[in-house]
CSV table of C-alpha atoms in Angstrom, one decimal:
chain,number,residue,atom,x,y,z
A,6,GLY,CA,-16.4,-5.8,13.8
A,7,ILE,CA,-14.8,-4.0,16.6
A,8,GLN,CA,-15.4,-0.2,16.8
A,9,VAL,CA,-13.2,2.5,18.3
A,10,GLU,CA,-14.3,5.8,19.5
A,11,GLN,CA,-12.1,8.7,20.6
A,12,SER,CA,-13.1,11.8,22.6
A,13,PRO,CA,-13.0,14.7,22.5
A,14,PRO,CA,-12.6,15.2,18.8
A,15,ASP,CA,-10.9,18.6,19.3
A,16,LEU,CA,-9.0,20.1,22.2
A,17,ILE,CA,-7.5,23.5,22.4
A,18,LEU,CA,-5.3,24.3,25.4
A,19,GLN,CA,-2.7,26.8,26.6
A,20,GLU,CA,0.9,25.7,27.0
A,21,GLY,CA,1.5,24.2,30.4
A,22,ALA,CA,-2.0,22.7,30.7
A,23,ASN,CA,-2.8,19.0,31.3
A,24,SER,CA,-5.1,17.0,29.2
A,25,THR,CA,-6.8,13.6,29.1
A,26,LEU,CA,-7.8,11.8,25.8
A,27,ARG,CA,-10.1,8.8,25.8
A,28,CYS,CA,-10.4,5.8,23.6
A,29,ASN,CA,-13.3,3.4,23.9
A,30,PHE,CA,-13.5,0.1,22.1
A,31,SER,CA,-16.4,-2.2,21.6
A,32,ASP,CA,-14.8,-5.6,22.2
A,33,SER,CA,-12.0,-7.2,24.1
A,34,VAL,CA,-8.5,-6.6,22.6
A,35,ASN,CA,-5.0,-8.1,22.9
A,36,ASN,CA,-3.3,-4.8,22.2
A,37,LEU,CA,-3.9,-1.1,22.0
A,38,GLN,CA,-1.6,1.5,20.5
A,39,TRP,CA,-1.5,5.2,20.9
A,40,PHE,CA,0.0,7.3,18.1
A,41,HIS,CA,0.8,11.0,17.6
A,42,GLN,CA,0.5,12.2,14.0
A,43,ASN,CA,2.6,15.3,13.5
A,44,PRO,CA,1.7,18.1,11.0
A,45,TRP,CA,3.8,16.3,8.3
A,46,GLY,CA,1.8,13.1,8.6
A,47,GLN,CA,4.2,10.9,10.4
A,48,LEU,CA,2.7,8.5,12.9
A,49,ILE,CA,4.8,8.3,16.0
A,50,ASN,CA,4.4,5.4,18.4
A,51,LEU,CA,3.5,6.6,21.9
A,52,PHE,CA,2.4,3.5,23.7
A,53,TYR,CA,1.7,-0.2,23.2
A,54,ILE,CA,-0.5,-0.9,26.1
A,55,PRO,CA,-3.0,-3.8,26.1
A,56,SER,CA,-3.6,-3.3,29.9
A,57,GLY,CA,-2.2,-1.4,32.9
A,58,THR,CA,-0.4,1.9,33.0
A,59,LYS,CA,2.8,3.1,31.3
A,60,GLN,CA,4.6,6.4,31.5
A,61,ASN,CA,7.1,8.1,29.2
A,62,GLY,CA,8.2,11.5,30.3
A,63,ARG,CA,5.2,13.9,30.4
A,64,LEU,CA,3.0,11.3,28.7
A,65,SER,CA,1.3,8.3,30.4
A,66,ALA,CA,-1.4,5.9,29.3
A,67,THR,CA,-3.8,3.6,31.1
A,68,THR,CA,-5.8,0.8,29.6
A,69,VAL,CA,-8.6,-0.8,31.5
A,70,ALA,CA,-9.2,-3.9,29.3
A,71,THR,CA,-12.2,-5.2,31.3
A,72,GLU,CA,-14.1,-1.9,30.9
A,73,ARG,CA,-12.9,-1.4,27.3
A,74,TYR,CA,-11.2,2.0,27.4
A,75,SER,CA,-7.9,3.6,27.4
A,76,LEU,CA,-6.8,7.0,28.5
A,77,LEU,CA,-3.8,9.1,27.4
A,78,TYR,CA,-2.6,11.8,29.8
A,79,ILE,CA,-0.4,14.7,28.6
A,80,SER,CA,1.0,16.9,31.4
A,81,SER,CA,2.6,20.3,31.1
A,82,SER,CA,1.6,20.6,27.4
A,83,GLN,CA,4.1,22.1,25.0
A,84,THR,CA,3.4,23.5,21.5
A,85,THR,CA,5.2,20.5,20.0
A,86,ASP,CA,2.5,18.3,21.5
A,87,SER,CA,0.1,19.7,18.9
A,88,GLY,CA,-1.2,17.3,16.3
A,89,VAL,CA,-3.7,14.4,16.1
A,90,TYR,CA,-3.7,11.6,18.6
A,91,PHE,CA,-5.0,8.2,17.4
A,92,CYS,CA,-5.7,5.0,19.2
A,93,ALA,CA,-5.8,1.7,17.3
A,94,VAL,CA,-6.6,-1.9,18.2
A,95,PRO,CA,-6.3,-5.2,16.3
A,96,GLY,CA,-9.3,-5.9,14.2
A,97,GLY,CA,-8.4,-9.5,13.3
A,98,ASN,CA,-6.4,-10.7,10.3
A,99,TYR,CA,-3.5,-8.4,10.9
A,100,GLN,CA,-5.2,-5.1,10.5
A,101,LEU,CA,-5.6,-2.2,12.9
A,102,ILE,CA,-8.9,-0.5,13.5
A,103,TRP,CA,-8.5,3.2,14.2
A,104,GLY,CA,-10.4,5.8,16.1
A,105,ALA,CA,-11.2,9.1,14.3
A,106,GLY,CA,-8.5,10.8,16.4
A,107,THR,CA,-8.3,13.8,18.8
A,108,LYS,CA,-7.0,17.0,17.3
A,109,LEU,CA,-4.9,18.8,19.9
A,110,ILE,CA,-3.8,22.4,19.6
A,111,ILE,CA,-1.5,23.8,22.2
A,112,LYS,CA,-1.4,27.6,22.1
A,113,PRO,CA,1.8,29.4,23.3
B,17,LYS,CA,18.1,0.4,13.9
B,18,ALA,CA,16.7,2.3,10.9
B,19,GLY,CA,13.0,2.9,10.8
B,20,VAL,CA,10.4,2.3,8.2
B,21,THR,CA,11.2,4.1,4.9
B,22,GLN,CA,8.8,5.1,2.2
B,23,THR,CA,9.5,6.4,-1.3
B,24,PRO,CA,8.6,8.7,-2.8
B,25,ARG,CA,7.4,11.2,-0.2
B,26,TYR,CA,5.3,13.2,-2.6
B,27,LEU,CA,3.7,12.4,-5.9
B,28,ILE,CA,1.6,14.3,-8.3
B,29,LYS,CA,-0.3,12.4,-11.0
B,30,THR,CA,-3.2,12.9,-13.3
B,31,ARG,CA,-6.3,10.9,-13.6
B,32,GLY,CA,-5.9,7.7,-15.5
B,33,GLN,CA,-2.2,7.3,-14.7
B,34,GLN,CA,-0.8,4.6,-12.5
B,35,VAL,CA,1.5,4.9,-9.5
B,36,THR,CA,3.8,2.6,-7.6
B,37,LEU,CA,4.8,3.3,-3.9
B,38,SER,CA,7.6,1.6,-2.0
B,39,CYS,CA,8.0,0.6,1.6
B,40,SER,CA,11.0,-0.9,3.4
B,41,PRO,CA,10.3,-2.3,6.8
B,42,ILE,CA,12.5,-2.3,9.9
B,43,SER,CA,15.3,-4.8,9.6
B,44,GLY,CA,14.1,-8.2,10.7
B,45,HIS,CA,10.4,-7.4,10.3
B,46,ARG,CA,8.6,-9.6,7.9
B,47,SER,CA,5.1,-8.0,7.9
B,48,VAL,CA,4.2,-4.9,5.9
B,49,SER,CA,0.7,-3.3,6.0
B,50,TRP,CA,-0.6,-0.5,3.9
B,51,TYR,CA,-3.2,2.1,5.0
B,52,GLN,CA,-4.9,5.0,3.2
B,53,GLN,CA,-5.6,8.2,5.1
B,54,THR,CA,-8.1,10.8,3.8
B,55,PRO,CA,-9.7,13.6,5.7
B,56,GLY,CA,-13.2,12.1,5.2
B,57,GLN,CA,-12.5,8.4,5.8
B,58,GLY,CA,-9.7,8.4,8.3
B,59,LEU,CA,-7.2,5.5,8.2
B,60,GLN,CA,-8.4,2.6,6.1
B,61,PHE,CA,-6.6,-0.8,5.8
B,62,LEU,CA,-5.5,-1.7,2.3
B,63,PHE,CA,-3.6,-5.0,2.7
B,64,GLU,CA,-1.0,-6.8,4.7
B,65,TYR,CA,1.9,-9.0,3.5
B,66,PHE,CA,4.0,-11.5,5.4
B,67,SER,CA,6.8,-13.5,3.8
B,68,GLU,CA,5.7,-12.5,0.3
B,69,THR,CA,2.1,-13.7,0.9
B,70,GLN,CA,-0.9,-11.4,1.2
B,71,ARG,CA,-2.7,-12.4,4.4
B,72,ASN,CA,-5.5,-9.9,4.3
B,73,LYS,CA,-7.0,-7.3,2.0
B,74,GLY,CA,-9.2,-4.4,2.9
B,75,ASN,CA,-12.3,-3.2,1.0
B,76,PHE,CA,-10.7,-1.4,-1.9
B,77,PRO,CA,-11.2,-1.9,-5.6
B,78,GLY,CA,-9.0,-4.1,-7.7
B,79,ARG,CA,-7.1,-1.0,-8.9
B,80,PHE,CA,-5.2,-1.2,-5.7
B,81,SER,CA,-2.7,-4.0,-5.6
B,82,GLY,CA,0.5,-4.9,-3.8
B,83,ARG,CA,3.3,-7.3,-3.5
B,84,GLN,CA,6.2,-8.1,-1.2
B,85,PHE,CA,9.7,-9.2,-2.1
B,86,SER,CA,12.0,-11.7,-0.5
B,87,ASN,CA,13.8,-9.0,1.4
B,88,SER,CA,10.4,-7.9,2.9
B,89,ARG,CA,10.3,-4.7,1.0
B,90,SER,CA,6.8,-4.0,-0.3
B,91,GLU,CA,5.3,-2.1,-3.2
B,92,MET,CA,1.7,-1.0,-3.7
B,93,ASN,CA,0.3,0.0,-7.1
B,94,VAL,CA,-2.7,2.0,-8.0
B,95,SER,CA,-3.8,1.8,-11.6
B,96,THR,CA,-6.2,4.1,-13.5
B,97,LEU,CA,-6.0,6.8,-10.8
B,98,GLU,CA,-9.1,8.7,-9.8
B,99,LEU,CA,-9.4,12.1,-8.0
B,100,GLY,CA,-10.5,10.2,-4.9
B,101,ASP,CA,-7.3,8.4,-4.6
B,102,SER,CA,-5.6,11.6,-3.4
B,103,ALA,CA,-4.5,10.6,0.1
B,104,LEU,CA,-1.6,10.0,2.4
B,105,TYR,CA,-0.5,6.3,2.0
B,106,LEU,CA,1.1,4.9,5.1
B,107,CYS,CA,2.9,1.6,5.5
B,108,ALA,CA,3.5,-0.2,8.8
B,109,SER,CA,6.1,-2.7,9.8
B,110,SER,CA,5.9,-5.4,12.4
B,111,SER,CA,7.4,-8.8,13.1
B,112,GLY,CA,4.1,-10.3,11.9
B,113,THR,CA,4.3,-13.3,14.2
B,114,SER,CA,0.9,-12.5,15.8
B,115,ASP,CA,-2.2,-10.4,15.1
B,116,HIS,CA,-1.4,-8.0,17.9
B,117,ASN,CA,2.3,-7.2,17.3
B,118,GLU,CA,3.3,-3.6,17.7
B,119,GLN,CA,3.2,-1.7,14.4
B,120,PHE,CA,5.7,1.0,13.4
B,121,PHE,CA,4.9,3.5,10.6
B,122,GLY,CA,6.8,5.1,7.9
B,123,PRO,CA,6.6,8.8,7.0
B,124,GLY,CA,4.0,8.2,4.3
B,125,THR,CA,3.7,9.1,0.6
B,126,ARG,CA,1.4,12.0,-0.1
B,127,LEU,CA,-0.3,11.3,-3.5
B,128,THR,CA,-2.2,14.1,-5.3
B,129,VAL,CA,-4.3,13.2,-8.3
B,130,LEU,CA,-5.2,16.1,-10.6
């Protein structure tokens, strides 16, 4: 089945810094979602991005479907950006296949 | 539009007991999926329901079961609880019309088995 890999596994930054998170997937996909999991466990939808580039405030994402990767950019990081960032792709039969996540810590 | 709701938010049970978790999807969504999240295994798919029918089931023992009602609300049940069942259980809501619909998650139910 399809495999999803995220990098880096951990990232520690100072407030105000920029960051790039990567998601590689092993097969072609019709969809890719980025989520932010806050410290209370809630998964927050960031982007639904099968291809191309989308922006939402300080966050943007780019998926290059032909090369099987997606990037999540966070600019001017804030402490509230801390948490775990997941990417997920459809694995067939209505299930999502998840990466292991990138744990982001933003220090004040 | 109200989001996905899950009840209860926290549960503490002892080994051997059973537990029922509930999920109400976004209004108009007919698909509900369940995932288990543990520190060691990450997010693992449990099952997906659409219009009261289970369309897919993950690789979990038969102690894990679920159902969906005519109003699209879903419940999952875990019988004969084991210590390893301690996890965050997340449900996701989508329209369910295709395999790649956007999914929206509830706040989760955190289950602790003692």
